mmCIF file of C-alpha atoms and ligand atoms in Angstrom:
data_model
loop_
_atom_site.group_PDB
_atom_site.id
_atom_site.type_symbol
_atom_site.label_atom_id
_atom_site.label_comp_id
_atom_site.label_asym_id
_atom_site.label_seq_id
_atom_site.Cartn_x
_atom_site.Cartn_y
_atom_site.Cartn_z
ATOM 1 C CA MET C 1 -0.087 0.506 -0.316
ATOM 2 C CA GLY C 2 1.848 3.765 -0.767
ATOM 3 C CA TYR C 3 -0.969 5.684 1.212
ATOM 4 C CA LYS C 4 0.621 6.727 4.720
ATOM 5 C CA THR C 5 -2.104 7.539 7.752
ATOM 6 C CA ASP C 6 -1.330 9.150 10.851
ATOM 7 C CA LYS C 7 -2.546 9.427 14.219
ATOM 8 C CA ASN C 8 -5.879 9.618 13.782
ATOM 9 C CA GLY C 9 -5.889 6.931 10.972
ATOM 10 C CA VAL C 10 -6.270 9.588 8.148
ATOM 11 C CA ASN C 11 -5.389 7.623 4.370
ATOM 12 C CA ASN C 12 -3.821 10.437 2.698
ATOM 13 C CA LEU C 13 -4.907 8.795 -0.289
ATOM 14 C CA ASP C 14 -8.538 9.249 -0.467
ATOM 15 C CA PHE C 15 -9.558 10.682 -2.849
ATOM 16 C CA ARG C 16 -13.448 10.143 -2.926
ATOM 17 C CA SER C 17 -14.994 13.260 -1.546
ATOM 18 C CA ASP C 18 -14.319 15.933 0.477
ATOM 19 C CA THR C 19 -16.952 14.220 3.103
ATOM 20 C CA VAL C 20 -13.886 11.352 4.547
ATOM 21 C CA THR C 21 -12.101 14.462 6.082
ATOM 22 C CA GLN C 22 -10.900 13.104 9.738
ATOM 23 C CA PRO C 23 -11.929 15.765 12.776
ATOM 24 C CA THR C 24 -8.482 18.456 13.925
ATOM 25 C CA GLU C 25 -7.928 18.025 17.345
ATOM 26 C CA GLU C 26 -8.964 21.488 17.696
ATOM 27 C CA MET C 27 -12.148 19.612 16.670
ATOM 28 C CA ARG C 28 -11.858 16.272 19.897
ATOM 29 C CA ARG C 29 -10.990 19.128 21.398
ATOM 30 C CA ALA C 30 -13.979 21.167 21.535
ATOM 31 C CA MET C 31 -16.305 18.808 21.316
ATOM 32 C CA ARG C 32 -14.694 17.037 25.082
ATOM 33 C CA ASP C 33 -14.714 19.931 26.425
ATOM 34 C CA ALA C 34 -18.363 21.160 25.267
ATOM 35 C CA PRO C 35 -21.657 22.079 27.399
ATOM 36 C CA VAL C 36 -24.300 20.867 26.734
ATOM 37 C CA GLY C 37 -27.759 20.250 27.165
ATOM 38 C CA ASP C 38 -31.109 19.500 25.276
ATOM 39 C CA ASP C 39 -31.508 20.778 22.282
ATOM 40 C CA VAL C 40 -35.213 19.441 21.934
ATOM 41 C CA TYR C 41 -35.960 22.051 24.941
ATOM 42 C CA GLY C 42 -33.572 24.840 23.034
ATOM 43 C CA ASP C 43 -31.072 24.201 26.321
ATOM 44 C CA ASP C 44 -27.784 23.472 24.976
ATOM 45 C CA PRO C 45 -25.200 26.477 25.129
ATOM 46 C CA THR C 46 -23.148 24.896 22.860
ATOM 47 C CA MET C 47 -25.299 24.167 19.686
ATOM 48 C CA ASN C 48 -26.946 27.645 20.161
ATOM 49 C CA GLU C 49 -23.568 29.115 19.861
ATOM 50 C CA LEU C 50 -22.977 27.640 16.475
ATOM 51 C CA GLN C 51 -26.476 28.868 15.319
ATOM 52 C CA GLU C 52 -25.633 31.981 16.101
ATOM 53 C CA TYR C 53 -22.659 32.499 15.325
ATOM 54 C CA ALA C 54 -23.427 30.721 11.527
ATOM 55 C CA ALA C 55 -26.808 33.325 11.339
ATOM 56 C CA ALA C 56 -24.579 35.811 12.366
ATOM 57 C CA LEU C 57 -21.962 34.674 9.785
ATOM 58 C CA LEU C 58 -24.878 34.475 6.866
ATOM 59 C CA GLY C 59 -26.115 37.453 7.519
ATOM 60 C CA LYS C 60 -30.168 35.862 8.086
ATOM 61 C CA GLU C 61 -31.960 36.846 11.319
ATOM 62 C CA ALA C 62 -31.650 32.514 12.623
ATOM 63 C CA ALA C 63 -30.187 29.566 11.356
ATOM 64 C CA LEU C 64 -30.778 25.918 12.189
ATOM 65 C CA PHE C 65 -28.205 22.785 12.667
ATOM 66 C CA ALA C 66 -29.483 19.667 10.719
ATOM 67 C CA CYS C 67 -28.331 16.619 10.220
ATOM 68 C CA SER C 68 -27.074 16.295 7.447
ATOM 69 C CA GLY C 69 -26.440 18.656 3.783
ATOM 70 C CA THR C 70 -29.627 16.304 2.800
ATOM 71 C CA MET C 71 -32.155 17.083 5.545
ATOM 72 C CA GLY C 72 -31.009 20.816 5.466
ATOM 73 C CA ASN C 73 -32.249 20.976 1.727
ATOM 74 C CA LEU C 74 -34.995 19.543 2.884
ATOM 75 C CA ILE C 75 -37.261 20.934 5.907
ATOM 76 C CA SER C 76 -35.541 24.222 4.042
ATOM 77 C CA LEU C 77 -38.216 22.632 1.609
ATOM 78 C CA LEU C 78 -41.182 21.989 3.258
ATOM 79 C CA SER C 79 -40.318 25.232 4.753
ATOM 80 C CA HIS C 80 -40.892 27.175 1.331
ATOM 81 C CA CYS C 81 -43.639 24.558 0.119
ATOM 82 C CA ASP C 82 -47.178 23.437 0.845
ATOM 83 C CA ARG C 83 -48.235 19.879 -1.224
ATOM 84 C CA GLY C 84 -47.792 19.570 -4.931
ATOM 85 C CA ASP C 85 -46.143 23.535 -5.668
ATOM 86 C CA GLY C 86 -44.162 23.819 -8.038
ATOM 87 C CA VAL C 87 -40.398 23.703 -7.606
ATOM 88 C CA LEU C 88 -37.453 24.719 -9.811
ATOM 89 C CA MET C 89 -33.818 22.900 -9.266
ATOM 90 C CA GLY C 90 -30.835 22.196 -11.692
ATOM 91 C CA ALA C 91 -31.468 18.489 -13.319
ATOM 92 C CA ASN C 92 -27.690 17.824 -12.189
ATOM 93 C CA SER C 93 -28.552 18.933 -8.539
ATOM 94 C CA HIS C 94 -27.875 16.784 -5.795
ATOM 95 C CA THR C 95 -30.992 17.736 -5.153
ATOM 96 C CA TRP C 96 -32.834 16.170 -7.915
ATOM 97 C CA LYS C 97 -30.629 13.810 -8.233
ATOM 98 C CA ASN C 98 -28.982 12.075 -5.381
ATOM 99 C CA GLU C 99 -31.773 12.963 -2.068
ATOM 100 C CA CYS C 100 -33.304 9.580 -2.845
ATOM 101 C CA GLY C 101 -36.118 11.603 -4.617
ATOM 102 C CA ASN C 102 -37.329 12.430 -1.296
ATOM 103 C CA VAL C 103 -38.783 16.344 -2.832
ATOM 104 C CA ALA C 104 -40.955 14.033 -4.404
ATOM 105 C CA ALA C 105 -41.538 10.790 -1.593
ATOM 106 C CA ILE C 106 -41.796 12.725 1.322
ATOM 107 C CA ALA C 107 -42.576 16.910 -0.308
ATOM 108 C CA GLY C 108 -44.870 16.164 -2.261
ATOM 109 C CA VAL C 109 -43.631 18.709 -4.079
ATOM 110 C CA MET C 110 -43.423 19.096 -7.670
ATOM 111 C CA PRO C 111 -39.890 19.253 -9.352
ATOM 112 C CA TYR C 112 -39.659 21.327 -12.757
ATOM 113 C CA PRO C 113 -35.644 19.973 -13.658
ATOM 114 C CA LEU C 114 -33.784 23.214 -15.325
ATOM 115 C CA ASP C 115 -30.813 22.987 -17.182
ATOM 116 C CA ASP C 116 -28.094 24.152 -15.437
ATOM 117 C CA SER C 117 -25.569 22.064 -17.755
ATOM 118 C CA SER C 118 -22.150 25.276 -16.200
ATOM 119 C CA GLY C 119 -23.472 25.078 -12.882
ATOM 120 C CA CYS C 120 -25.769 28.005 -12.822
ATOM 121 C CA PRO C 121 -29.916 27.608 -13.638
ATOM 122 C CA THR C 122 -30.058 29.596 -16.674
ATOM 123 C CA ILE C 123 -33.098 32.505 -16.164
ATOM 124 C CA GLU C 124 -34.412 31.247 -19.492
ATOM 125 C CA SER C 125 -34.546 27.663 -17.595
ATOM 126 C CA ILE C 126 -36.956 29.806 -15.056
ATOM 127 C CA HIS C 127 -38.808 31.089 -17.422
ATOM 128 C CA GLY C 128 -39.440 28.437 -19.330
ATOM 129 C CA SER C 129 -40.311 26.144 -16.001
ATOM 130 C CA TYR C 130 -42.139 28.476 -14.662
ATOM 131 C CA GLN C 131 -46.228 28.118 -13.858
ATOM 132 C CA PRO C 132 -47.569 31.267 -12.373
ATOM 133 C CA SER C 133 -51.204 30.178 -9.869
ATOM 134 C CA GLY C 134 -53.978 30.729 -11.482
ATOM 135 C CA ASN C 135 -54.265 28.496 -13.909
ATOM 136 C CA LEU C 136 -55.919 25.247 -12.714
ATOM 137 C CA HIS C 137 -54.094 22.594 -14.118
ATOM 138 C CA TYR C 138 -50.106 23.458 -13.083
ATOM 139 C CA ALA C 139 -47.991 23.143 -10.650
ATOM 140 C CA HIS C 140 -48.018 26.420 -8.799
ATOM 141 C CA THR C 141 -44.323 27.829 -8.336
ATOM 142 C CA LYS C 142 -42.580 28.345 -5.438
ATOM 143 C CA LEU C 143 -39.362 27.735 -5.735
ATOM 144 C CA LEU C 144 -35.896 28.059 -6.900
ATOM 145 C CA THR C 145 -33.127 26.102 -5.281
ATOM 146 C CA ILE C 146 -28.827 26.880 -6.490
ATOM 147 C CA GLU C 147 -26.581 24.103 -6.251
ATOM 148 C CA ASN C 148 -23.389 26.320 -4.769
ATOM 149 C CA THR C 149 -20.174 25.237 -5.301
ATOM 150 C CA HIS C 150 -21.870 23.018 -8.409
ATOM 151 C CA ASN C 151 -20.712 19.014 -7.481
ATOM 152 C CA SER C 152 -22.106 16.927 -10.767
ATOM 153 C CA ALA C 153 -20.547 20.373 -13.516
ATOM 154 C CA GLY C 154 -17.509 19.912 -11.670
ATOM 155 C CA GLY C 155 -17.263 21.736 -8.458
ATOM 156 C CA VAL C 156 -18.176 24.633 -10.730
ATOM 157 C CA PRO C 157 -18.135 27.959 -7.557
ATOM 158 C CA ILE C 158 -21.047 30.167 -9.355
ATOM 159 C CA ASP C 159 -19.614 34.012 -9.627
ATOM 160 C CA VAL C 160 -21.600 36.556 -7.613
ATOM 161 C CA ALA C 161 -22.973 38.455 -10.557
ATOM 162 C CA VAL C 162 -24.473 35.509 -12.045
ATOM 163 C CA PHE C 163 -25.899 34.748 -8.665
ATOM 164 C CA GLY C 164 -27.501 37.915 -7.781
ATOM 165 C CA ALA C 165 -29.493 38.019 -11.845
ATOM 166 C CA VAL C 166 -30.255 34.872 -11.282
ATOM 167 C CA ALA C 167 -31.765 34.804 -7.266
ATOM 168 C CA ASP C 168 -33.195 38.629 -8.270
ATOM 169 C CA GLU C 169 -34.893 37.235 -11.315
ATOM 170 C CA ALA C 170 -36.515 34.551 -9.485
ATOM 171 C CA ARG C 171 -37.694 36.719 -6.833
ATOM 172 C CA SER C 172 -39.308 39.693 -8.997
ATOM 173 C CA MET C 173 -41.508 37.065 -10.212
ATOM 174 C CA GLY C 174 -42.687 35.963 -6.840
ATOM 175 C CA LEU C 175 -40.030 32.988 -5.955
ATOM 176 C CA LYS C 176 -38.748 31.845 -3.040
ATOM 177 C CA VAL C 177 -34.730 30.702 -3.183
ATOM 178 C CA HIS C 178 -32.666 28.045 -1.497
ATOM 179 C CA VAL C 179 -29.211 27.346 -1.813
ATOM 180 C CA ASP C 180 -27.679 24.473 -1.299
ATOM 181 C CA GLY C 181 -24.133 25.721 0.008
ATOM 182 C CA ALA C 182 -22.948 22.240 0.800
ATOM 183 C CA ARG C 183 -19.516 23.809 -0.073
ATOM 184 C CA LEU C 184 -20.758 27.274 -0.412
ATOM 185 C CA PHE C 185 -17.541 28.599 1.472
ATOM 186 C CA ASP C 186 -15.563 26.726 -1.912
ATOM 187 C CA ALA C 187 -17.267 29.210 -3.671
ATOM 188 C CA VAL C 188 -16.951 32.239 -1.198
ATOM 189 C CA VAL C 189 -12.796 32.024 -0.241
ATOM 190 C CA TYR C 190 -12.681 31.490 -4.426
ATOM 191 C CA PHE C 191 -14.113 34.584 -5.116
ATOM 192 C CA GLY C 192 -12.108 36.352 -2.281
ATOM 193 C CA VAL C 193 -15.659 37.420 -1.960
ATOM 194 C CA ASP C 194 -17.795 38.423 1.278
ATOM 195 C CA VAL C 195 -20.638 34.962 2.125
ATOM 196 C CA LYS C 196 -23.279 37.734 2.240
ATOM 197 C CA GLU C 197 -22.909 38.172 -1.003
ATOM 198 C CA TYR C 198 -24.719 35.246 -1.816
ATOM 199 C CA SER C 199 -26.573 34.909 0.885
ATOM 200 C CA SER C 200 -28.345 38.290 0.921
ATOM 201 C CA ARG C 201 -29.459 37.744 -2.478
ATOM 202 C CA VAL C 202 -31.995 34.588 -1.480
ATOM 203 C CA ASP C 203 -33.823 33.562 1.012
ATOM 204 C CA SER C 204 -32.652 30.870 2.642
ATOM 205 C CA LEU C 205 -29.084 28.354 3.046
ATOM 206 C CA GLN C 206 -27.968 25.055 4.000
ATOM 207 C CA CYS C 207 -24.544 25.303 4.440
ATOM 208 C CA CYS C 208 -22.422 21.376 4.626
ATOM 209 C CA LEU C 209 -19.841 21.458 7.355
ATOM 210 C CA SER C 210 -18.720 18.381 6.932
ATOM 211 C CA LYS C 211 -17.437 18.448 3.532
ATOM 212 C CA GLY C 212 -14.303 20.836 3.820
ATOM 213 C CA LEU C 213 -14.619 22.614 6.327
ATOM 214 C CA GLY C 214 -13.854 18.961 8.379
ATOM 215 C CA ALA C 215 -16.440 18.934 11.348
ATOM 216 C CA PRO C 216 -17.844 15.438 11.442
ATOM 217 C CA MET C 217 -21.654 15.426 11.247
ATOM 218 C CA GLY C 218 -24.003 17.915 10.250
ATOM 219 C CA SER C 219 -25.020 21.641 8.180
ATOM 220 C CA VAL C 220 -26.438 25.182 8.790
ATOM 221 C CA VAL C 221 -29.712 26.167 7.191
ATOM 222 C CA CYS C 222 -30.513 29.576 7.832
ATOM 223 C CA GLY C 223 -32.992 32.428 7.072
ATOM 224 C CA SER C 224 -35.606 34.287 7.949
ATOM 225 C CA ARG C 225 -37.522 33.867 12.078
ATOM 226 C CA ASP C 226 -40.205 32.332 10.075
ATOM 227 C CA PHE C 227 -38.683 30.179 8.689
ATOM 228 C CA ILE C 228 -36.658 28.589 11.027
ATOM 229 C CA GLU C 229 -38.826 28.349 12.923
ATOM 230 C CA ARG C 230 -41.198 25.568 10.649
ATOM 231 C CA ALA C 231 -38.122 24.202 9.837
ATOM 232 C CA ARG C 232 -37.439 23.287 13.099
ATOM 233 C CA LYS C 233 -41.192 21.478 13.162
ATOM 234 C CA PHE C 234 -40.421 19.915 10.157
ATOM 235 C CA ARG C 235 -36.850 18.657 11.342
ATOM 236 C CA LYS C 236 -38.650 17.028 15.196
ATOM 237 C CA SER C 237 -41.257 15.376 13.113
ATOM 238 C CA LEU C 238 -38.706 13.661 10.801
ATOM 239 C CA GLY C 239 -36.332 12.654 13.345
ATOM 240 C CA GLY C 240 -33.668 15.147 14.073
ATOM 241 C CA GLY C 241 -35.110 16.657 16.838
ATOM 242 C CA GLN C 242 -31.860 15.529 18.866
ATOM 243 C CA ARG C 243 -30.693 16.366 22.693
ATOM 244 C CA GLN C 244 -26.847 16.774 23.506
ATOM 245 C CA THR C 245 -25.729 17.452 20.353
ATOM 246 C CA GLY C 246 -23.793 20.635 21.642
ATOM 247 C CA ILE C 247 -20.410 17.868 21.483
ATOM 248 C CA ALA C 248 -21.204 17.782 17.168
ATOM 249 C CA ALA C 249 -22.098 21.862 17.850
ATOM 250 C CA ALA C 250 -18.452 22.162 18.947
ATOM 251 C CA ALA C 251 -16.751 20.559 15.942
ATOM 252 C CA GLY C 252 -18.858 22.301 13.298
ATOM 253 C CA LEU C 253 -17.743 25.826 15.852
ATOM 254 C CA VAL C 254 -14.403 25.050 14.473
ATOM 255 C CA ALA C 255 -15.474 24.187 11.340
ATOM 256 C CA LEU C 256 -17.043 27.652 10.555
ATOM 257 C CA ARG C 257 -15.021 29.625 12.312
ATOM 258 C CA ASP C 258 -11.217 27.968 11.704
ATOM 259 C CA MET C 259 -11.287 26.071 8.403
ATOM 260 C CA ARG C 260 -13.053 28.117 6.368
ATOM 261 C CA GLY C 261 -9.604 29.793 4.835
ATOM 262 C CA ARG C 262 -7.446 26.637 3.987
ATOM 263 C CA LEU C 263 -10.307 25.671 1.240
ATOM 264 C CA ALA C 264 -7.467 27.801 -0.573
ATOM 265 C CA GLU C 265 -5.337 25.069 -0.435
ATOM 266 C CA ASP C 266 -7.558 22.724 -1.472
ATOM 267 C CA HIS C 267 -8.103 24.355 -4.594
ATOM 268 C CA ALA C 268 -4.630 24.661 -4.627
ATOM 269 C CA ASN C 269 -4.314 20.463 -4.729
ATOM 270 C CA ALA C 270 -7.656 20.665 -7.561
ATOM 271 C CA ALA C 271 -5.628 22.408 -9.510
ATOM 272 C CA LEU C 272 -2.176 21.096 -9.760
ATOM 273 C CA LEU C 273 -3.858 17.241 -9.442
ATOM 274 C CA ALA C 274 -5.880 18.507 -12.822
ATOM 275 C CA ASP C 275 -2.537 20.183 -14.279
ATOM 276 C CA MET C 276 -0.208 16.846 -14.133
ATOM 277 C CA LEU C 277 -3.064 14.752 -15.348
ATOM 278 C CA GLY C 278 -4.127 16.654 -18.197
ATOM 279 C CA GLU C 279 -0.180 16.739 -18.891
ATOM 280 C CA MET C 280 0.179 12.627 -19.280
ATOM 281 C CA GLY C 281 -2.931 13.511 -21.471
ATOM 282 C CA VAL C 282 -6.330 12.188 -20.001
ATOM 283 C CA ALA C 283 -9.150 13.652 -20.603
ATOM 284 C CA VAL C 284 -9.685 16.128 -17.672
ATOM 285 C CA GLU C 285 -13.362 18.348 -17.515
ATOM 286 C CA SER C 286 -11.948 22.125 -18.035
ATOM 287 C CA VAL C 287 -14.451 23.998 -15.653
ATOM 288 C CA PRO C 288 -14.540 28.111 -16.450
ATOM 289 C CA HIS C 289 -13.247 28.098 -12.077
ATOM 290 C CA ARG C 290 -11.682 25.459 -10.310
ATOM 291 C CA THR C 291 -11.983 24.666 -6.718
ATOM 292 C CA ASN C 292 -12.298 21.795 -5.285
ATOM 293 C CA MET C 293 -13.207 19.287 -7.507
ATOM 294 C CA VAL C 294 -11.318 16.532 -10.426
ATOM 295 C CA TYR C 295 -13.388 14.768 -13.106
ATOM 296 C CA PHE C 296 -12.040 13.006 -15.714
ATOM 297 C CA SER C 297 -12.772 10.658 -18.342
ATOM 298 C CA THR C 298 -10.742 7.381 -19.260
ATOM 299 C CA GLY C 299 -11.487 7.031 -22.199
ATOM 300 C CA ASP C 300 -12.290 4.565 -24.726
ATOM 301 C CA GLY C 301 -9.667 2.280 -23.817
ATOM 302 C CA PRO C 302 -9.965 -1.177 -21.711
ATOM 303 C CA VAL C 303 -9.213 0.589 -18.549
ATOM 304 C CA ASP C 304 -13.243 1.884 -17.413
ATOM 305 C CA ALA C 305 -13.458 3.555 -14.395
ATOM 306 C CA ALA C 306 -14.533 0.407 -12.511
ATOM 307 C CA ALA C 307 -11.664 -1.207 -13.327
ATOM 308 C CA LEU C 308 -9.138 1.749 -12.025
ATOM 309 C CA ILE C 309 -11.746 2.194 -8.988
ATOM 310 C CA ARG C 310 -10.320 -1.398 -8.514
ATOM 311 C CA LEU C 311 -6.230 -0.768 -9.939
ATOM 312 C CA CYS C 312 -6.162 2.437 -8.538
ATOM 313 C CA ALA C 313 -6.961 0.648 -4.134
ATOM 314 C CA GLU C 314 -5.040 -1.707 -4.944
ATOM 315 C CA LYS C 315 -2.203 0.970 -4.337
ATOM 316 C CA GLY C 316 -4.353 2.499 -1.546
ATOM 317 C CA LEU C 317 -5.649 5.630 -4.061
ATOM 318 C CA LEU C 318 -9.109 5.928 -3.627
ATOM 319 C CA ILE C 319 -11.841 7.532 -5.867
ATOM 320 C CA GLY C 320 -15.349 7.677 -6.767
ATOM 321 C CA SER C 321 -17.035 7.110 -10.521
ATOM 322 C CA PRO C 322 -20.008 8.479 -10.878
ATOM 323 C CA GLY C 323 -20.516 6.685 -14.378
ATOM 324 C CA LYS C 324 -19.729 4.349 -16.922
ATOM 325 C CA ARG C 325 -16.120 6.365 -18.142
ATOM 326 C CA ARG C 326 -16.570 9.420 -15.696
ATOM 327 C CA VAL C 327 -13.909 9.773 -12.428
ATOM 328 C CA ARG C 328 -13.777 12.066 -9.526
ATOM 329 C CA MET C 329 -11.631 12.943 -7.613
ATOM 330 C CA VAL C 330 -12.121 15.436 -4.072
ATOM 331 C CA THR C 331 -9.988 16.630 -2.276
ATOM 332 C CA HIS C 332 -9.265 18.016 1.417
ATOM 333 C CA VAL C 333 -7.621 19.172 4.714
ATOM 334 C CA GLY C 334 -6.576 15.067 4.354
ATOM 335 C CA ILE C 335 -4.957 15.293 0.404
ATOM 336 C CA ASP C 336 -1.305 17.236 -0.199
ATOM 337 C CA ALA C 337 0.737 18.344 -2.324
ATOM 338 C CA ASP C 338 2.868 14.993 -2.197
ATOM 339 C CA SER C 339 -1.352 12.628 -2.022
ATOM 340 C CA VAL C 340 -1.973 14.551 -5.582
ATOM 341 C CA LYS C 341 2.166 13.338 -7.061
ATOM 342 C CA THR C 342 1.887 10.357 -5.653
ATOM 343 C CA ALA C 343 -2.178 9.459 -6.862
ATOM 344 C CA VAL C 344 -0.860 10.902 -10.647
ATOM 345 C CA GLY C 345 2.180 8.237 -10.733
ATOM 346 C CA ILE C 346 -0.939 5.442 -9.388
ATOM 347 C CA ILE C 347 -3.330 6.623 -12.404
ATOM 348 C CA LYS C 348 -0.392 7.045 -14.936
ATOM 349 C CA GLU C 349 0.446 3.343 -14.047
ATOM 350 C CA ALA C 350 -2.864 1.613 -14.020
ATOM 351 C CA LEU C 351 -4.240 3.897 -17.323
ATOM 352 C CA SER C 352 -1.018 2.170 -18.708
ATOM 353 C CA LEU C 353 0.292 6.194 -20.124
HETATM 354 C C1 PLP G 1 -23.793 19.175 -3.182
HETATM 355 C C2 PLP G 1 -23.966 18.461 -2.171
HETATM 356 N N1 PLP G 1 -25.296 18.914 -1.431
HETATM 357 C C3 PLP G 1 -26.178 18.601 -0.356
HETATM 358 C C4 PLP G 1 -25.456 17.451 0.153
HETATM 359 C C5 PLP G 1 -25.715 16.220 0.820
HETATM 360 O O1 PLP G 1 -25.636 16.277 1.904
HETATM 361 P P1 PLP G 1 -25.006 15.003 2.735
HETATM 362 O O2 PLP G 1 -24.235 14.077 2.722
HETATM 363 O O3 PLP G 1 -24.422 15.164 4.053
HETATM 364 O O4 PLP G 1 -26.188 14.525 3.526
HETATM 365 C C6 PLP G 1 -23.716 16.521 -0.920
HETATM 366 C C7 PLP G 1 -23.888 15.369 -0.239
HETATM 367 O O5 PLP G 1 -22.239 14.948 -0.496
HETATM 368 C C8 PLP G 1 -24.112 17.607 -1.773
HETATM 369 O O6 PLP G 1 -22.513 16.972 -3.209
#
């Protein structure tokens, strides 16, 4: 095996996702020492601190911890919509493709997939799918969701001007706008902007603590006080009302306070990876801006994605695949430039380049 593991068990060749990170020493210390209480009663001081910190950071009235990004998106959608309402979301978005069809199965809303091939849903596709109230035949469109950064498009961060124009247009049509910001701080750090430049243009956001920010679990949902109170009820009904959650919030506070700035290192390592693979002749997908993801094709040769994953795993390199020939590698706090160089060598050998 070609990988190093540190004393916490970090595998520095695990490129499957930025969800594989181990909590930092500071997170572990904070979790051990956190004052806690019963959060269903609103009594957990560390959770209250996290929620207040998140609301202030994003410039919203209130925030709520959710067990996961999926739960954060679902309770946001439930809080904005009634059964039978229409929701506009990218055809390649996580909410459309990767959340178990929960918008239909649990929320009972009608999703309309939009053109989001470049990351952000286009204004034309919003107009094309929008159904106003007043016609008995249609699901009345209530909500637009925007994913930033956009995972499947290549970890693409949405430029503030594009994001703002789309959000403003949707709101001028009477829609609410929700952001799946699983990796919103990657966009913030990439463009060097204040997160409020995004959050001030929309009604709600969910930001994952457990992706690039490195916490072991959870997301924060932010919005108006009324919206958060509705979300709290839906969270409880889905079984997400938990008790001494300060343990999780303590790590989340470290993630939100201290781990945002270092995301630039992940972007630099992903750029190095994309460059090195490209120089070797690998068909790396080009993106307008690269954050912490690299997608590439295995080409038409005998080694498809499944075979590449197996060959790499034999050498200790873990990678992921969303398609037969499409491969994804993600950088994170456990990956450094040496990890990238080792990984590229293993891929070169596996693809016989
Ligand atoms: C863009 C995006 N949104 C939402 C989620 C869901 O997050 P979770 O796995 O915490 O439910 C993910 C997970 O990878 C994601 O990539």
